[in-house]
Amino acid sequence: MISIVLIGTGNVARHLLDTFRLYQEIRVVQVLGRNEKNLAYFREFSKTSSDFEKLLPADLYIIAVSDDAIPSVSQLIRNKNGIVVHTSGSVSLDVLSKYDHRGVFYPLQTFSKERKIDFKNVPICLESNQREDMELLKTLAHHISEQVYEISFQQRRSLHLAAVFVNNFTNHLYQIGNRICEENKVSFDILEPLILETAHKIKDLSPHDAQTGPAKRGDKRTIKQHMEVLGNSGYRKIYELLSQSIEREYSEWIENPYLPDRGIEKK
Amino acid sequence: MISIVLIGTGNVARHLLDTFRLYQEIRVVQVLGRNEKNLAYFREFSKTSSDFEKLLPADLYIIAVSDDAIPSVSQLIRNKNGIVVHTSGSVSLDVLSKYDHRGVFYPLQTFSKERKIDFKNVPICLESNQREDMELLKTLAHHISEQVYEISFQQRRSLHLAAVFVNNFTNHLYQIGNRICEENKVSFDILEPLILETAHKIKDLSPHDAQTGPAKRGDKRTIKQHMEVLGNSGYRKIYELLSQSIEREYSEWIENPYLPDRGIEKK
């Protein structure tokens, strides 16, 4: 059995608890958080505390707090033998350097309170500097997920950056689509099948091959019409920049699309 | 039975034929296209021709060609009594004004040759200026889809614009994510569950409520780190602009997020 103390009460901590408690082999012995109100949810399934002096012994301390809070929170884990890990995609393992046993347990997914997540499909990205610690992290990860990866900080950081594009920014594009629908009194629901197909398409086609639309076709008339509709809004700038970037992707003169060379020309 | 002549041999024409031929009540009597090579696919299921003089009589002529080609192609349908429709999201019905019986049959989906599409879930947006023509279009649309909408040109055009954001631009973000993965030798497949969850999330949450990530949280440290990694690439400009737009969406001082007011400040 693996005993765990969860530190933090946000979305990641909540989803981890909801998953861990499904497995007999995993026991969340305590949840620690400074926010008493947020602790309420966890009290049903585990001991809780807001006092780091009362930290219980465990095999693993999982720090699931915002990136900025990791350094200070990690200072508060004292006189304990378990492995200390954080769950961030963009923070180095070094931030935990005061612990001999340290690691990273990064679940690559978007977590909202209102959506249940099946962890079986959540990639877990692991890092540790000691072989035996990595073994314990792997054992834990394989219990809850079918996708477990041992990756370097550089790789994790770049996955996190890519995730910002495919998740955060994509969701913002949905938001813009939603607003355009609202303005014109059509239901955003009409776009749902398109949104789902766009996502599922990448299972069969590379994004490069899946691209469609006016910018890909070089259809200047439609692009001009769309820009006029968007007027001087911030959305117009987004439309223009992304259309230019797509045109550039499919213009033949790009021999080497290597990232740092892909400057977009000013108009 | 509804008899149809399909004009055009691209992805939309192909997917329409693949769907129509599933229904006994629908008969594609002819496919017309100037590209003999592209016609080959259609020959198995229908008569084909590249000569507009040989156009057969039908209840419905569906022009499924690129937006720019609609005006010229539509001139070639002569001495026929059927309804003439186009399939475009951004072209007015007026382009077909020489026909008494005209309409729009716009399937709102992204079509690639390599992906089968179940039309049951494809919203069909209809327009016509005559009640009886609309009835025939509705009958046809209801045969193949469970989502049939009668909408105005302005609504159709705004749906098309919104579709560019949620499909074309989203797919481009996937492409950027893919490149970042390639650069750092991690598999793009690791992002697949995140991409799918991002899309499926909007079934339960509005995009506004579903937003997560550094820009939403105002996590300047992570944003700065990401911008450094992106260097002077075009992707950096996209990152910056979309992050600003998200920050603006969640900054409290925006009382009225009405589209035309949403200018993004220059730095």
Short mmCIF file of C-alpha atoms in Angstrom, two decimals:
data_model
loop_
_atom_site.label_atom_id
_atom_site.label_comp_id
_atom_site.label_asym_id
_atom_site.label_seq_id
_atom_site.Cartn_x
_atom_site.Cartn_y
_atom_site.Cartn_z
CA MET A 1 0.00 0.00 0.00
CA ILE A 2 1.16 3.51 -0.78
CA SER A 3 0.32 6.15 1.82
CA ILE A 4 -0.07 9.71 0.60
CA VAL A 5 -0.42 13.17 2.08
CA LEU A 6 -2.00 15.61 -0.36
CA ILE A 7 -0.98 19.24 0.08
CA GLY A 8 -3.35 21.69 -1.56
CA THR A 9 -7.10 21.87 -2.03
CA GLY A 10 -7.50 23.04 -5.65
CA ASN A 11 -8.74 21.22 -8.71
CA VAL A 12 -5.69 18.98 -9.09
CA ALA A 13 -5.77 17.88 -5.42
CA ARG A 14 -9.48 17.21 -5.67
CA HIS A 15 -9.20 15.11 -8.83
CA LEU A 16 -6.25 13.20 -7.40
CA LEU A 17 -8.19 12.38 -4.23
CA ASP A 18 -11.25 11.33 -6.25
CA THR A 19 -9.03 8.94 -8.20
CA PHE A 20 -6.79 7.64 -5.41
CA ARG A 21 -9.76 6.70 -3.25
CA LEU A 22 -10.92 4.23 -5.92
CA TYR A 23 -7.91 1.98 -5.24
CA GLN A 24 -7.35 -0.17 -2.18
CA GLU A 25 -3.61 -0.07 -2.81
CA ILE A 26 -3.54 3.69 -2.32
CA ARG A 27 -4.42 5.49 0.88
CA VAL A 28 -4.66 9.24 1.27
CA VAL A 29 -3.87 9.55 4.97
CA GLN A 30 -4.19 13.33 5.15
CA VAL A 31 -5.05 16.42 3.11
CA LEU A 32 -3.35 19.64 4.11
CA GLY A 33 -4.58 23.05 3.10
CA ARG A 34 -4.63 26.56 4.44
CA ASN A 35 -8.14 27.20 3.21
CA GLU A 36 -10.55 25.69 5.76
CA LYS A 37 -13.52 26.12 3.45
CA ASN A 38 -11.85 24.20 0.63
CA LEU A 39 -10.86 21.45 3.07
CA ALA A 40 -14.52 20.63 3.65
CA TYR A 41 -14.76 18.57 0.47
CA PHE A 42 -11.80 16.41 1.49
CA ARG A 43 -12.95 15.76 5.05
CA GLU A 44 -15.40 13.11 3.91
CA PHE A 45 -12.60 10.90 2.56
CA SER A 46 -9.49 11.68 4.59
CA LYS A 47 -8.06 13.33 7.68
CA THR A 48 -7.47 17.01 7.04
CA SER A 49 -5.45 19.75 8.65
CA SER A 50 -4.45 23.33 8.04
CA ASP A 51 -1.43 23.06 10.34
CA PHE A 52 1.85 21.86 8.82
CA GLU A 53 3.12 20.98 12.32
CA LYS A 54 0.55 18.17 12.32
CA LEU A 55 1.77 16.60 9.10
CA LEU A 56 1.41 12.80 9.27
CA PRO A 57 4.08 10.31 8.13
CA ALA A 58 3.55 8.98 4.60
CA ASP A 59 5.36 7.36 1.67
CA LEU A 60 4.61 10.32 -0.54
CA TYR A 61 3.87 14.04 -0.10
CA ILE A 62 2.14 15.43 -3.17
CA ILE A 63 2.28 19.22 -3.39
CA ALA A 64 -0.66 20.22 -5.60
CA VAL A 65 -0.63 23.99 -5.27
CA SER A 66 -0.11 26.82 -7.77
CA ASP A 67 3.38 27.01 -9.28
CA ASP A 68 4.28 30.17 -7.40
CA ALA A 69 3.40 28.64 -4.04
CA ILE A 70 5.50 25.47 -4.47
CA PRO A 71 8.77 26.91 -3.08
CA SER A 72 7.22 28.26 0.12
CA VAL A 73 4.89 25.33 0.72
CA SER A 74 7.68 22.83 0.21
CA GLN A 75 9.69 24.49 3.00
CA LEU A 76 7.01 23.49 5.47
CA ILE A 77 7.46 19.73 5.11
CA ARG A 78 9.86 18.93 7.94
CA ASN A 79 11.38 15.84 9.55
CA LYS A 80 9.62 13.46 7.22
CA ASN A 81 11.07 10.51 5.29
CA GLY A 82 8.61 10.25 2.40
CA ILE A 83 9.23 11.38 -1.15
CA VAL A 84 8.19 14.98 -1.80
CA VAL A 85 6.77 15.64 -5.28
CA HIS A 86 5.06 18.50 -7.02
CA THR A 87 2.50 18.29 -9.84
CA SER A 88 3.60 21.18 -12.05
CA GLY A 89 4.41 21.12 -15.75
CA SER A 90 6.68 24.14 -15.63
CA VAL A 91 8.58 23.97 -12.32
CA SER A 92 11.98 22.30 -12.05
CA LEU A 93 12.66 19.39 -9.73
CA ASP A 94 15.38 21.58 -8.18
CA VAL A 95 12.81 23.61 -6.30
CA LEU A 96 12.61 20.58 -3.99
CA SER A 97 16.40 20.24 -3.63
CA LYS A 98 16.34 20.32 0.16
CA TYR A 99 14.79 16.83 0.06
CA ASP A 100 16.91 13.78 -0.72
CA HIS A 101 13.75 12.07 -1.96
CA ARG A 102 12.03 14.29 -4.47
CA GLY A 103 10.17 14.03 -7.70
CA VAL A 104 7.55 15.28 -10.12
CA PHE A 105 4.11 13.75 -10.66
CA TYR A 106 2.58 15.82 -13.46
CA PRO A 107 -0.87 14.76 -14.73
CA LEU A 108 -1.21 16.34 -18.17
CA GLN A 109 -4.87 17.27 -18.27
CA THR A 110 -7.21 20.23 -17.76
CA PHE A 111 -9.07 19.98 -14.46
CA SER A 112 -12.27 21.78 -13.59
CA LYS A 113 -14.27 21.17 -10.46
CA GLU A 114 -17.40 20.40 -12.48
CA ARG A 115 -16.00 17.74 -14.83
CA LYS A 116 -15.19 14.18 -13.75
CA ILE A 117 -11.94 12.90 -15.26
CA ASP A 118 -11.13 9.27 -15.96
CA PHE A 119 -7.47 9.10 -15.02
CA LYS A 120 -6.99 5.93 -17.09
CA ASN A 121 -6.49 8.27 -20.06
CA VAL A 122 -4.51 10.97 -18.28
CA PRO A 123 -0.81 10.92 -19.17
CA ILE A 124 1.27 11.02 -15.99
CA CYS A 125 4.73 12.53 -16.52
CA LEU A 126 7.27 11.48 -13.91
CA GLU A 127 10.69 12.74 -12.91
CA SER A 128 12.96 11.77 -10.04
CA ASN A 129 16.68 11.69 -9.34
CA GLN A 130 16.67 8.36 -7.52
CA ARG A 131 15.85 5.04 -9.10
CA GLU A 132 13.89 3.64 -6.12
CA ASP A 133 11.82 6.81 -5.80
CA MET A 134 11.00 6.58 -9.50
CA GLU A 135 9.86 2.98 -8.95
CA LEU A 136 7.37 4.07 -6.30
CA LEU A 137 6.10 6.93 -8.47
CA LYS A 138 5.70 4.54 -11.40
CA THR A 139 3.81 2.02 -9.28
CA LEU A 140 1.43 4.73 -8.14
CA ALA A 141 1.01 6.18 -11.64
CA HIS A 142 0.35 2.77 -13.21
CA HIS A 143 -2.41 2.13 -10.67
CA ILE A 144 -4.41 5.09 -11.87
CA SER A 145 -3.35 5.57 -15.50
CA GLU A 146 -2.53 3.59 -18.62
CA GLN A 147 -0.21 6.34 -19.86
CA VAL A 148 2.89 6.76 -17.72
CA TYR A 149 5.96 8.62 -19.00
CA GLU A 150 9.38 9.20 -17.51
CA ILE A 151 10.49 12.49 -19.05
CA SER A 152 13.07 15.22 -18.52
CA PHE A 153 12.36 18.73 -17.25
CA GLN A 154 12.93 20.16 -20.71
CA GLN A 155 10.42 17.74 -22.22
CA ARG A 156 7.88 18.34 -19.47
CA ARG A 157 8.22 22.08 -19.85
CA SER A 158 7.72 21.87 -23.59
CA LEU A 159 4.69 19.60 -23.15
CA HIS A 160 3.30 22.20 -20.78
CA LEU A 161 3.92 24.95 -23.32
CA ALA A 162 2.29 22.86 -26.07
CA ALA A 163 -0.61 22.21 -23.68
CA VAL A 164 -1.15 25.95 -23.31
CA PHE A 165 -1.60 26.15 -27.07
CA VAL A 166 -3.85 23.09 -27.53
CA ASN A 167 -5.90 23.62 -24.38
CA ASN A 168 -5.85 27.16 -22.93
CA PHE A 169 -5.70 28.95 -26.25
CA THR A 170 -8.06 26.53 -27.97
CA ASN A 171 -10.61 27.07 -25.22
CA HIS A 172 -10.22 30.81 -25.70
CA LEU A 173 -11.00 30.36 -29.39
CA TYR A 174 -14.17 28.51 -28.33
CA GLN A 175 -14.96 31.49 -26.16
CA ILE A 176 -14.56 33.87 -29.10
CA GLY A 177 -16.77 31.59 -31.21
CA ASN A 178 -19.33 31.64 -28.42
CA ARG A 179 -19.35 35.44 -28.32
CA ILE A 180 -19.73 35.72 -32.09
CA CYS A 181 -22.74 33.41 -31.84
CA GLU A 182 -24.23 35.44 -28.98
CA GLU A 183 -23.84 38.67 -30.94
CA ASN A 184 -25.73 37.17 -33.85
CA LYS A 185 -28.33 35.29 -31.85
CA VAL A 186 -27.42 31.81 -33.00
CA SER A 187 -26.87 28.97 -30.56
CA PHE A 188 -23.24 28.07 -29.83
CA ASP A 189 -24.49 24.45 -29.62
CA ILE A 190 -24.59 24.40 -33.43
CA LEU A 191 -20.77 24.47 -33.35
CA GLU A 192 -20.43 21.52 -30.96
CA PRO A 193 -20.20 18.78 -33.63
CA LEU A 194 -17.53 20.82 -35.43
CA ILE A 195 -15.53 21.31 -32.25
CA LEU A 196 -15.67 17.59 -31.45
CA GLU A 197 -14.76 16.55 -35.00
CA THR A 198 -11.83 18.99 -35.04
CA ALA A 199 -10.43 17.32 -31.92
CA HIS A 200 -11.13 13.72 -32.96
CA LYS A 201 -9.68 14.28 -36.42
CA ILE A 202 -6.14 14.35 -35.05
CA LYS A 203 -6.46 10.68 -34.15
CA ASP A 204 -6.39 9.90 -37.89
CA LEU A 205 -4.65 12.90 -39.44
CA SER A 206 -1.70 15.06 -38.46
CA PRO A 207 -2.78 18.65 -37.72
CA HIS A 208 -0.87 19.66 -40.83
CA ASP A 209 -3.00 17.37 -43.00
CA ALA A 210 -6.23 18.14 -41.14
CA GLN A 211 -6.12 21.89 -41.80
CA THR A 212 -9.00 23.35 -43.83
CA GLY A 213 -10.46 26.83 -44.26
CA PRO A 214 -9.92 30.17 -46.01
CA ALA A 215 -6.34 30.80 -44.81
CA LYS A 216 -5.21 27.34 -45.91
CA ARG A 217 -6.89 27.81 -49.31
CA GLY A 218 -5.56 31.36 -49.66
CA ASP A 219 -9.16 32.57 -50.02
CA LYS A 220 -8.49 36.32 -49.64
CA ARG A 221 -12.09 37.31 -50.32
CA THR A 222 -13.47 35.39 -47.33
CA ILE A 223 -10.62 36.54 -45.08
CA LYS A 224 -11.28 40.16 -46.00
CA GLN A 225 -15.01 39.74 -45.36
CA HIS A 226 -14.35 38.18 -41.94
CA MET A 227 -11.95 40.95 -40.96
CA GLU A 228 -14.58 43.54 -41.86
CA VAL A 229 -17.15 41.80 -39.65
CA LEU A 230 -14.67 41.81 -36.75
CA GLY A 231 -14.11 45.56 -37.11
CA ASN A 232 -11.47 46.94 -34.79
CA SER A 233 -11.95 44.40 -32.04
CA GLY A 234 -9.11 42.47 -30.45
CA TYR A 235 -10.54 39.43 -32.15
CA ARG A 236 -9.61 40.93 -35.49
CA LYS A 237 -5.93 40.95 -34.51
CA ILE A 238 -6.19 37.31 -33.47
CA TYR A 239 -7.90 36.45 -36.76
CA GLU A 240 -5.22 38.24 -38.76
CA LEU A 241 -2.25 36.77 -36.91
CA LEU A 242 -3.54 33.19 -36.99
CA SER A 243 -4.51 33.47 -40.67
CA GLN A 244 -1.02 34.74 -41.52
CA SER A 245 0.51 31.90 -39.54
CA ILE A 246 -1.60 29.31 -41.40
CA GLU A 247 -0.78 30.89 -44.79
CA ARG A 248 2.87 30.75 -43.87
CA GLU A 249 2.56 27.10 -42.86
CA TYR A 250 1.26 26.21 -46.30
CA SER A 251 3.28 28.58 -48.46
CA GLU A 252 5.69 26.57 -50.51
CA TRP A 253 8.79 28.64 -49.95
CA ILE A 254 9.13 27.48 -46.35
CA GLU A 255 11.76 24.84 -46.77
CA ASN A 256 12.60 24.47 -43.12
CA PRO A 257 9.72 25.20 -40.76
CA TYR A 258 12.00 24.94 -37.72
CA LEU A 259 10.43 26.85 -34.87
CA PRO A 260 12.83 29.77 -34.17
CA ASP A 261 12.87 30.77 -37.85
CA ARG A 262 9.13 31.12 -38.13
CA GLY A 263 8.90 34.89 -37.69
CA ILE A 264 5.69 36.36 -39.04
CA GLU A 265 6.21 39.34 -41.29
CA LYS A 266 4.81 42.65 -40.23
CA LYS A 267 2.29 44.14 -42.59
CA MET B 1 -37.82 10.49 -53.98
CA ILE B 2 -35.56 13.51 -54.33
CA SER B 3 -33.32 13.55 -57.40
CA ILE B 4 -30.08 15.46 -57.14
CA VAL B 5 -27.29 16.65 -59.42
CA LEU B 6 -24.07 17.32 -57.51
CA ILE B 7 -21.82 19.96 -59.05
CA GLY B 8 -18.23 19.80 -57.81
CA THR B 9 -15.85 17.00 -56.90
CA GLY B 10 -14.18 18.27 -53.72
CA ASN B 11 -14.49 17.09 -50.12
CA VAL B 12 -18.00 18.45 -49.58
CA ALA B 13 -19.34 16.84 -52.78
CA ARG B 14 -17.70 13.57 -51.86
CA HIS B 15 -19.10 13.51 -48.33
CA LEU B 16 -22.56 14.47 -49.59
CA LEU B 17 -22.54 11.65 -52.12
CA ASP B 18 -21.33 9.17 -49.50
CA THR B 19 -24.25 10.18 -47.31
CA PHE B 20 -26.99 10.55 -49.94
CA ARG B 21 -26.33 7.10 -51.33
CA LEU B 22 -27.26 5.56 -47.98
CA TYR B 23 -30.90 6.59 -48.44
CA GLN B 24 -33.39 5.08 -50.87
CA GLU B 25 -35.39 8.31 -50.80
CA ILE B 26 -32.48 10.24 -52.28
CA ARG B 27 -30.98 9.65 -55.68
CA VAL B 28 -27.87 11.37 -57.03
CA VAL B 29 -28.62 11.20 -60.74
CA GLN B 30 -25.42 12.91 -61.88
CA VAL B 31 -22.16 14.39 -60.65
CA LEU B 32 -20.71 17.22 -62.68
CA GLY B 33 -17.10 18.31 -62.44
CA ARG B 34 -14.45 19.80 -64.66
CA ASN B 35 -11.72 17.65 -63.17
CA GLU B 36 -11.90 14.23 -64.89
CA LYS B 37 -9.51 12.69 -62.38
CA ASN B 38 -11.63 13.73 -59.40
CA LEU B 39 -14.75 12.42 -61.14
CA ALA B 40 -13.37 8.88 -61.00
CA TYR B 41 -14.42 8.45 -57.36
CA PHE B 42 -18.02 9.40 -58.17
CA ARG B 43 -18.37 7.20 -61.26
CA GLU B 44 -18.92 4.13 -59.11
CA PHE B 45 -22.12 5.54 -57.63
CA SER B 46 -23.60 7.91 -60.19
CA LYS B 47 -23.53 9.13 -63.73
CA THR B 48 -20.84 11.74 -64.21
CA SER B 49 -20.02 14.40 -66.77
CA SER B 50 -17.63 17.27 -67.28
CA ASP B 51 -19.93 18.96 -69.78
CA PHE B 52 -22.57 21.35 -68.47
CA GLU B 53 -24.51 20.98 -71.73
CA LYS B 54 -25.28 17.43 -70.65
CA LEU B 55 -26.80 18.39 -67.33
CA LEU B 56 -29.68 16.04 -66.43
CA PRO B 57 -33.05 17.15 -65.05
CA ALA B 58 -33.31 16.95 -61.24
CA ASP B 59 -35.25 18.30 -58.27
CA LEU B 60 -32.13 19.86 -56.85
CA TYR B 61 -28.77 21.12 -58.15
CA ILE B 62 -26.22 21.29 -55.35
CA ILE B 63 -23.23 23.48 -56.17
CA ALA B 64 -20.40 22.24 -53.93
CA VAL B 65 -17.43 24.18 -55.25
CA SER B 66 -15.09 26.77 -53.70
CA ASP B 67 -16.76 30.07 -52.79
CA ASP B 68 -15.00 31.97 -55.55
CA ALA B 69 -16.22 29.58 -58.22
CA ILE B 70 -19.91 29.69 -57.25
CA PRO B 71 -20.86 32.72 -59.40
CA SER B 72 -19.32 31.36 -62.61
CA VAL B 73 -20.41 27.75 -62.08
CA SER B 74 -23.98 28.81 -61.29
CA GLN B 75 -24.20 30.59 -64.69
CA LEU B 76 -23.78 27.23 -66.39
CA ILE B 77 -27.02 25.68 -65.13
CA ARG B 78 -29.45 26.45 -67.94
CA ASN B 79 -33.03 25.62 -68.85
CA LYS B 80 -33.62 23.52 -65.77
CA ASN B 81 -36.54 23.61 -63.34
CA GLY B 82 -34.92 22.26 -60.18
CA ILE B 83 -33.86 24.30 -57.16
CA VAL B 84 -30.27 25.55 -57.35
CA VAL B 85 -28.42 25.68 -54.02
CA HIS B 86 -24.87 26.29 -52.89
CA THR B 87 -23.17 24.87 -49.80
CA SER B 88 -21.17 27.85 -48.61
CA GLY B 89 -21.16 29.46 -45.18
CA SER B 90 -20.08 32.86 -46.40
CA VAL B 91 -21.78 33.42 -49.77
CA SER B 92 -25.13 35.20 -50.05
CA LEU B 93 -28.19 33.59 -51.58
CA ASP B 94 -28.24 36.53 -54.01
CA VAL B 95 -25.39 35.04 -55.98
CA LEU B 96 -28.05 32.67 -57.38
CA SER B 97 -30.56 35.44 -58.12
CA LYS B 98 -30.99 34.43 -61.75
CA TYR B 99 -32.86 31.36 -60.53
CA ASP B 100 -36.42 31.63 -59.27
CA HIS B 101 -35.82 28.50 -57.21
CA ARG B 102 -32.67 28.94 -55.17
CA GLY B 103 -31.36 28.18 -51.74
CA VAL B 104 -28.47 27.39 -49.41
CA PHE B 105 -27.65 23.94 -48.04
CA TYR B 106 -24.69 24.55 -45.71
CA PRO B 107 -23.38 21.56 -43.75
CA LEU B 108 -21.41 23.03 -40.84
CA GLN B 109 -18.55 20.60 -40.48
CA THR B 110 -14.88 20.16 -41.44
CA PHE B 111 -14.47 17.68 -44.27
CA SER B 112 -11.30 15.82 -45.15
CA LYS B 113 -11.07 13.05 -47.68
CA GLU B 114 -9.59 10.67 -45.13
CA ARG B 115 -12.22 11.00 -42.37
CA LYS B 116 -15.68 9.47 -42.56
CA ILE B 117 -18.38 11.81 -41.23
CA ASP B 118 -21.67 10.70 -39.71
CA PHE B 119 -24.07 13.30 -41.07
CA LYS B 120 -26.59 12.53 -38.32
CA ASN B 121 -24.59 14.98 -36.17
CA VAL B 122 -23.80 17.54 -38.85
CA PRO B 123 -25.86 20.73 -38.49
CA ILE B 124 -27.45 21.61 -41.84
CA CYS B 125 -28.15 25.33 -42.20
CA LEU B 126 -30.83 26.13 -44.76
CA GLU B 127 -31.96 29.29 -46.52
CA SER B 128 -34.46 29.85 -49.29
CA ASN B 129 -36.75 32.61 -50.44
CA GLN B 130 -39.69 30.34 -51.29
CA ARG B 131 -41.66 28.32 -48.79
CA GLU B 132 -42.08 25.23 -51.02
CA ASP B 133 -38.37 25.16 -51.88
CA MET B 134 -37.56 25.34 -48.18
CA GLU B 135 -39.85 22.36 -47.57
CA LEU B 136 -37.92 20.25 -50.05
CA LEU B 137 -34.58 21.33 -48.56
CA LYS B 138 -35.86 20.48 -45.09
CA THR B 139 -37.10 17.08 -46.18
CA LEU B 140 -33.69 16.31 -47.67
CA ALA B 141 -31.79 17.67 -44.65
CA HIS B 142 -33.94 15.72 -42.16
CA HIS B 143 -33.21 12.50 -44.04
CA ILE B 144 -29.49 12.79 -43.41
CA SER B 145 -29.20 14.87 -40.22
CA GLU B 146 -30.84 15.29 -36.83
CA GLN B 147 -29.81 18.93 -36.70
CA VAL B 148 -31.55 21.09 -39.27
CA TYR B 149 -31.67 24.89 -38.96
CA GLU B 150 -33.38 27.56 -41.00
CA ILE B 151 -31.18 30.61 -40.56
CA SER B 152 -30.54 33.99 -42.15
CA PHE B 153 -27.49 34.96 -44.19
CA GLN B 154 -26.17 37.08 -41.34
CA GLN B 155 -26.45 34.17 -38.92
CA ARG B 156 -24.91 31.73 -41.37
CA ARG B 157 -22.04 34.11 -42.04
CA SER B 158 -21.39 34.57 -38.35
CA LEU B 159 -21.52 30.81 -37.75
CA HIS B 160 -18.97 30.46 -40.51
CA LEU B 161 -16.75 33.08 -38.90
CA ALA B 162 -17.11 31.39 -35.50
CA ALA B 163 -16.29 28.09 -37.22
CA VAL B 164 -13.02 29.54 -38.48
CA PHE B 165 -12.06 30.27 -34.87
CA VAL B 166 -13.16 26.96 -33.33
CA ASN B 167 -11.99 24.77 -36.20
CA ASN B 168 -9.38 26.32 -38.52
CA PHE B 169 -7.56 28.26 -35.83
CA THR B 170 -7.90 25.53 -33.23
CA ASN B 171 -6.38 23.05 -35.66
CA HIS B 172 -3.53 25.49 -36.23
CA LEU B 173 -2.92 25.57 -32.48
CA TYR B 174 -2.72 21.77 -32.57
CA GLN B 175 -0.16 22.15 -35.32
CA ILE B 176 1.91 24.53 -33.19
CA GLY B 177 1.67 22.10 -30.28
CA ASN B 178 2.80 19.33 -32.59
CA ARG B 179 5.85 21.34 -33.67
CA ILE B 180 6.82 22.16 -30.11
CA CYS B 181 6.67 18.44 -29.32
CA GLU B 182 8.76 17.56 -32.36
CA GLU B 183 11.40 20.13 -31.41
CA ASN B 184 11.69 18.59 -27.98
CA LYS B 185 11.43 14.95 -29.02
CA VAL B 186 8.25 14.15 -27.13
CA SER B 187 5.32 12.42 -28.78
CA PHE B 188 2.39 14.65 -29.77
CA ASP B 189 0.18 11.67 -28.82
CA ILE B 190 0.73 12.57 -25.16
CA LEU B 191 -1.44 15.65 -25.78
CA GLU B 192 -4.33 13.72 -27.33
CA PRO B 193 -6.32 13.15 -24.10
CA LEU B 194 -5.97 16.86 -23.28
CA ILE B 195 -7.17 17.88 -26.75
CA LEU B 196 -10.20 15.58 -26.50
CA GLU B 197 -11.07 16.69 -22.97
CA THR B 198 -10.80 20.36 -23.98
CA ALA B 199 -13.38 19.77 -26.71
CA HIS B 200 -15.73 17.56 -24.66
CA LYS B 201 -15.63 19.93 -21.70
CA ILE B 202 -17.82 22.47 -23.54
CA LYS B 203 -20.71 20.00 -23.39
CA ASP B 204 -20.85 20.63 -19.62
CA LEU B 205 -19.25 24.04 -19.17
CA SER B 206 -19.36 27.30 -21.08
CA PRO B 207 -15.94 28.15 -22.58
CA HIS B 208 -15.79 31.04 -20.12
CA ASP B 209 -16.11 28.68 -17.17
CA ALA B 210 -13.89 26.01 -18.71
CA GLN B 211 -10.84 28.27 -19.09
CA THR B 212 -7.72 27.28 -17.13
CA GLY B 213 -4.01 28.07 -17.42
CA PRO B 214 -1.41 30.75 -16.71
CA ALA B 215 -3.14 33.64 -18.52
CA LYS B 216 -6.43 32.99 -16.71
CA ARG B 217 -4.61 32.79 -13.36
CA GLY B 218 -2.47 35.83 -14.12
CA ASP B 219 0.65 33.70 -13.62
CA LYS B 220 3.21 36.13 -15.07
CA ARG B 221 6.20 33.96 -14.20
CA THR B 222 5.04 31.05 -16.35
CA ILE B 223 3.99 33.33 -19.20
CA LYS B 224 7.43 34.98 -19.18
CA GLN B 225 9.16 31.60 -19.15
CA HIS B 226 7.05 30.39 -22.09
CA MET B 227 7.75 33.55 -24.10
CA GLU B 228 11.49 33.02 -23.55
CA VAL B 229 11.28 29.47 -24.84
CA LEU B 230 9.44 30.70 -27.96
CA GLY B 231 12.17 33.25 -28.70
CA ASN B 232 11.43 35.50 -31.64
CA SER B 233 9.28 33.02 -33.52
CA GLY B 234 5.86 33.84 -34.94
CA TYR B 235 4.48 31.52 -32.29
CA ARG B 236 5.61 33.97 -29.63
CA LYS B 237 3.35 36.68 -31.08
CA ILE B 238 0.44 34.25 -31.09
CA TYR B 239 1.20 33.29 -27.48
CA GLU B 240 1.36 36.93 -26.43
CA LEU B 241 -1.79 38.03 -28.21
CA LEU B 242 -3.92 35.10 -27.00
CA SER B 243 -2.62 35.44 -23.43
CA GLN B 244 -3.49 39.15 -23.44
CA SER B 245 -6.93 38.35 -24.79
CA ILE B 246 -7.53 35.77 -22.03
CA GLU B 247 -6.28 38.14 -19.34
CA ARG B 248 -8.64 40.77 -20.66
CA GLU B 249 -11.54 38.31 -20.63
CA TYR B 250 -11.01 37.69 -16.91
CA SER B 251 -9.98 41.14 -15.76
CA GLU B 252 -12.72 42.55 -13.59
CA TRP B 253 -12.92 45.98 -15.11
CA ILE B 254 -14.57 44.69 -18.27
CA GLU B 255 -18.16 45.48 -17.53
CA ASN B 256 -19.47 44.99 -21.01
CA PRO B 257 -17.60 42.43 -23.06
CA TYR B 258 -19.53 43.32 -26.20
CA LEU B 259 -17.46 42.36 -29.22
CA PRO B 260 -16.64 45.68 -30.96
CA ASP B 261 -15.34 47.18 -27.71
CA ARG B 262 -12.87 44.43 -27.06
CA GLY B 263 -9.79 46.17 -28.44
CA ILE B 264 -6.55 44.74 -27.12
CA GLU B 265 -4.16 47.37 -25.86
CA LYS B 266 -0.89 47.82 -27.65
CA LYS B 267 2.17 47.23 -25.52
#
